[in-house]
Coordinates of C-alpha atoms and ligand atoms in Angstrom, one line a residue:
M176 CA 10.8 -100.5 14.2
I177 CA 14.3 -100.7 12.9
L178 CA 16.6 -100.0 15.8
P179 CA 20.3 -98.7 15.2
I180 CA 22.9 -101.4 15.5
Y181 CA 25.7 -100.6 17.7
L182 CA 29.0 -101.1 16.1
Y183 CA 32.4 -102.4 17.4
G184 CA 34.1 -99.9 19.7
Q185 CA 30.8 -99.0 21.4
Q186 CA 31.0 -99.8 25.2
V187 CA 27.6 -101.4 25.2
L188 CA 29.2 -104.4 23.5
R189 CA 31.7 -104.7 26.2
T190 CA 29.3 -104.3 29.1
E191 CA 28.1 -107.2 31.3
T192 CA 24.3 -108.2 30.6
E193 CA 21.7 -108.9 33.2
E194 CA 19.1 -111.6 33.4
I195 CA 15.4 -110.2 32.6
T196 CA 11.9 -111.3 34.0
K197 CA 8.7 -111.5 32.2
E198 CA 8.0 -108.2 33.7
Y199 CA 10.7 -106.5 31.6
P200 CA 8.7 -103.5 29.9
N201 CA 7.5 -104.1 26.3
L202 CA 9.3 -107.4 25.9
K203 CA 7.1 -108.5 22.9
E204 CA 7.7 -105.3 21.2
L205 CA 11.5 -105.5 21.7
V206 CA 11.6 -109.0 20.4
A207 CA 9.7 -108.0 17.2
N208 CA 11.9 -104.9 16.7
M209 CA 15.1 -107.0 17.0
F210 CA 13.8 -109.5 14.5
E211 CA 12.9 -106.5 12.1
T212 CA 16.3 -104.9 12.7
M213 CA 18.1 -108.2 11.9
Y214 CA 16.2 -109.0 8.7
N215 CA 16.8 -105.5 7.6
A216 CA 20.3 -106.2 7.8
D217 CA 20.4 -109.5 6.4
G218 CA 21.6 -110.9 9.7
V219 CA 21.0 -114.4 11.1
G220 CA 21.4 -113.5 14.6
L221 CA 21.2 -110.4 16.9
A222 CA 21.9 -109.9 20.6
A223 CA 20.6 -107.1 22.9
P224 CA 23.8 -105.3 23.4
Q225 CA 24.0 -104.9 19.7
V226 CA 20.9 -102.7 19.9
G227 CA 22.1 -100.9 23.1
L228 CA 20.6 -103.1 25.7
S229 CA 22.7 -104.8 28.3
I230 CA 20.3 -107.8 29.0
R231 CA 20.5 -111.5 28.2
L232 CA 18.2 -111.7 25.2
L233 CA 19.0 -112.8 21.7
V234 CA 17.0 -113.4 18.4
I235 CA 18.1 -116.1 15.7
D236 CA 16.7 -116.9 12.3
G237 CA 19.0 -119.3 10.5
S238 CA 16.8 -119.9 7.7
P239 CA 18.9 -117.9 5.0
M240 CA 21.8 -120.6 5.7
A241 CA 19.6 -123.4 5.0
P242 CA 20.7 -124.3 1.5
D243 CA 24.3 -124.8 2.7
F244 CA 23.4 -126.0 6.3
P245 CA 20.2 -127.8 6.4
E246 CA 20.0 -127.9 10.4
C247 CA 19.4 -124.1 9.8
K248 CA 16.0 -124.8 8.4
D249 CA 13.4 -123.3 10.3
F250 CA 15.7 -122.4 13.3
K251 CA 14.1 -119.4 14.5
R252 CA 14.6 -118.7 18.2
V253 CA 14.1 -116.1 20.9
M254 CA 16.3 -117.0 23.8
I255 CA 16.1 -115.2 27.0
N256 CA 18.6 -115.8 29.9
P257 CA 20.5 -118.6 27.9
E258 CA 22.8 -120.8 29.3
I259 CA 25.2 -123.2 27.4
I260 CA 25.4 -126.2 29.6
E261 CA 27.4 -128.7 27.5
E262 CA 29.5 -128.3 24.5
T263 CA 31.0 -131.0 22.2
E264 CA 34.8 -131.6 22.2
E265 CA 34.8 -131.7 18.7
T266 CA 35.1 -128.2 17.2
I267 CA 34.5 -126.9 13.7
T268 CA 36.2 -123.8 12.1
L269 CA 34.2 -121.7 9.8
E270 CA 34.1 -118.1 8.5
E271 CA 31.6 -115.8 10.1
G272 CA 30.8 -112.2 10.5
C273 CA 28.8 -110.0 12.7
L274 CA 26.4 -107.0 12.2
S275 CA 28.4 -105.0 14.8
L276 CA 31.6 -105.5 12.5
P277 CA 30.4 -104.8 8.9
G278 CA 32.8 -105.8 6.4
I279 CA 34.8 -108.2 8.7
H280 CA 34.8 -111.9 8.0
E281 CA 37.2 -114.3 10.0
S282 CA 37.6 -118.1 10.5
V283 CA 36.5 -118.9 14.1
S284 CA 36.7 -122.4 15.9
R285 CA 33.5 -123.3 17.7
A286 CA 32.0 -126.4 19.4
A287 CA 30.1 -128.8 16.8
G288 CA 27.3 -129.1 19.2
I289 CA 25.7 -127.6 22.3
R290 CA 23.1 -128.2 24.7
I291 CA 21.6 -125.0 26.0
K292 CA 18.7 -123.8 28.5
Y293 CA 16.9 -120.8 27.9
F294 CA 13.3 -119.3 28.1
D295 CA 11.4 -118.2 25.1
E296 CA 9.3 -114.9 24.8
D297 CA 6.5 -116.4 26.7
F298 CA 8.9 -117.5 29.3
T299 CA 8.6 -121.1 28.7
G300 CA 11.8 -123.0 29.6
H301 CA 13.6 -124.9 26.8
D302 CA 16.4 -127.4 27.1
E303 CA 17.8 -128.1 23.7
T304 CA 20.4 -130.0 21.8
I305 CA 21.7 -128.0 18.6
E306 CA 24.3 -128.8 16.2
G307 CA 26.2 -127.5 13.2
F308 CA 25.8 -124.0 11.9
A309 CA 22.9 -123.6 14.2
A310 CA 25.1 -124.1 17.3
R311 CA 27.7 -121.8 15.6
I312 CA 25.0 -118.9 15.6
V313 CA 23.9 -119.6 19.1
Q314 CA 27.5 -119.5 20.4
H315 CA 28.3 -116.4 18.6
E316 CA 25.2 -114.6 19.8
C317 CA 25.8 -116.0 23.4
E318 CA 29.3 -114.6 23.3
H319 CA 27.8 -111.0 22.9
L320 CA 26.1 -111.4 26.2
E321 CA 29.3 -112.1 27.7
G322 CA 30.6 -108.7 26.4
H323 CA 32.7 -110.3 23.7
V324 CA 32.7 -110.2 20.1
F325 CA 33.8 -112.9 17.4
I326 CA 37.1 -111.3 16.6
D327 CA 38.3 -111.7 20.2
N328 CA 38.7 -115.4 19.1
I329 CA 41.1 -114.7 16.2
S330 CA 45.0 -114.5 16.4
A331 CA 46.8 -111.2 17.1
I332 CA 48.0 -111.3 13.5
R333 CA 44.7 -111.6 12.0
R334 CA 43.4 -108.7 14.2
Q335 CA 46.5 -106.6 13.2
L336 CA 45.4 -107.3 9.5
N337 CA 42.0 -106.0 10.2
K338 CA 43.2 -103.0 12.0
A339 CA 42.4 -100.4 9.5
K340 CA 39.0 -101.8 9.1
L341 CA 38.3 -101.8 12.6
N342 CA 39.4 -98.2 13.0
N343 CA 37.0 -97.1 10.1
I344 CA 34.3 -99.0 12.1
I345 CA 34.9 -97.1 15.0
K346 CA 35.3 -93.9 13.1
G347 CA 31.9 -94.6 11.4
T348 CA 33.6 -94.5 7.9
A349 CA 33.0 -98.2 7.3
R350 CA 30.4 -99.2 4.6
C351 CA 27.3 -100.3 6.2
S352 CA 24.1 -100.9 4.4
Y353 CA 21.8 -100.5 7.5
R354 CA 21.1 -98.2 10.4
A355 CA 24.1 -98.2 12.7
K356 CA 25.6 -96.4 15.6
A357 CA 29.3 -96.1 15.5
V358 CA 31.4 -94.3 18.2
G359 CA 32.7 -91.5 16.0
K360 CA 29.2 -90.6 14.7
Ligands
NI623 NI1 27.7 -110.7 16.2

């Protein structure tokens, strides 16, 4: 089932998230719905707050990025209660976007590589080192779990330049090709 994606301005994107246990109700179904929602919107990552849930869960499938970023080939993950435990000092600046901010693309500097601990949907623990664009996707999604969005990282001037677009997202008048939930609608 395709879930509505909560857009910028919605409080849930700013709300602290909670860890979950394997007893979380209908977890498998939720994970399947999140993948379906993400694929339908042509996204490569989706965090639970973006479907209105304040829990520490995210899904990723970086495959569409593989032609440009080979490290994204077969990079499909479900991450529950993820925790980035190491980051490289080296950073890379690249443009990114977010399904909760349709039409906005800005350059963001992120660690070139990370080490992360998380549980998959079967609650098997993982400790993984991830590099390149795959690491960027994970960092972007983990940020959602902290109540942040990627434009929090851009300069005040860049944010000012996006102000009209951001207001349209909040009002619900921004162009969006998928089912979404704006504050104004
Ligand atoms: Ni996002």
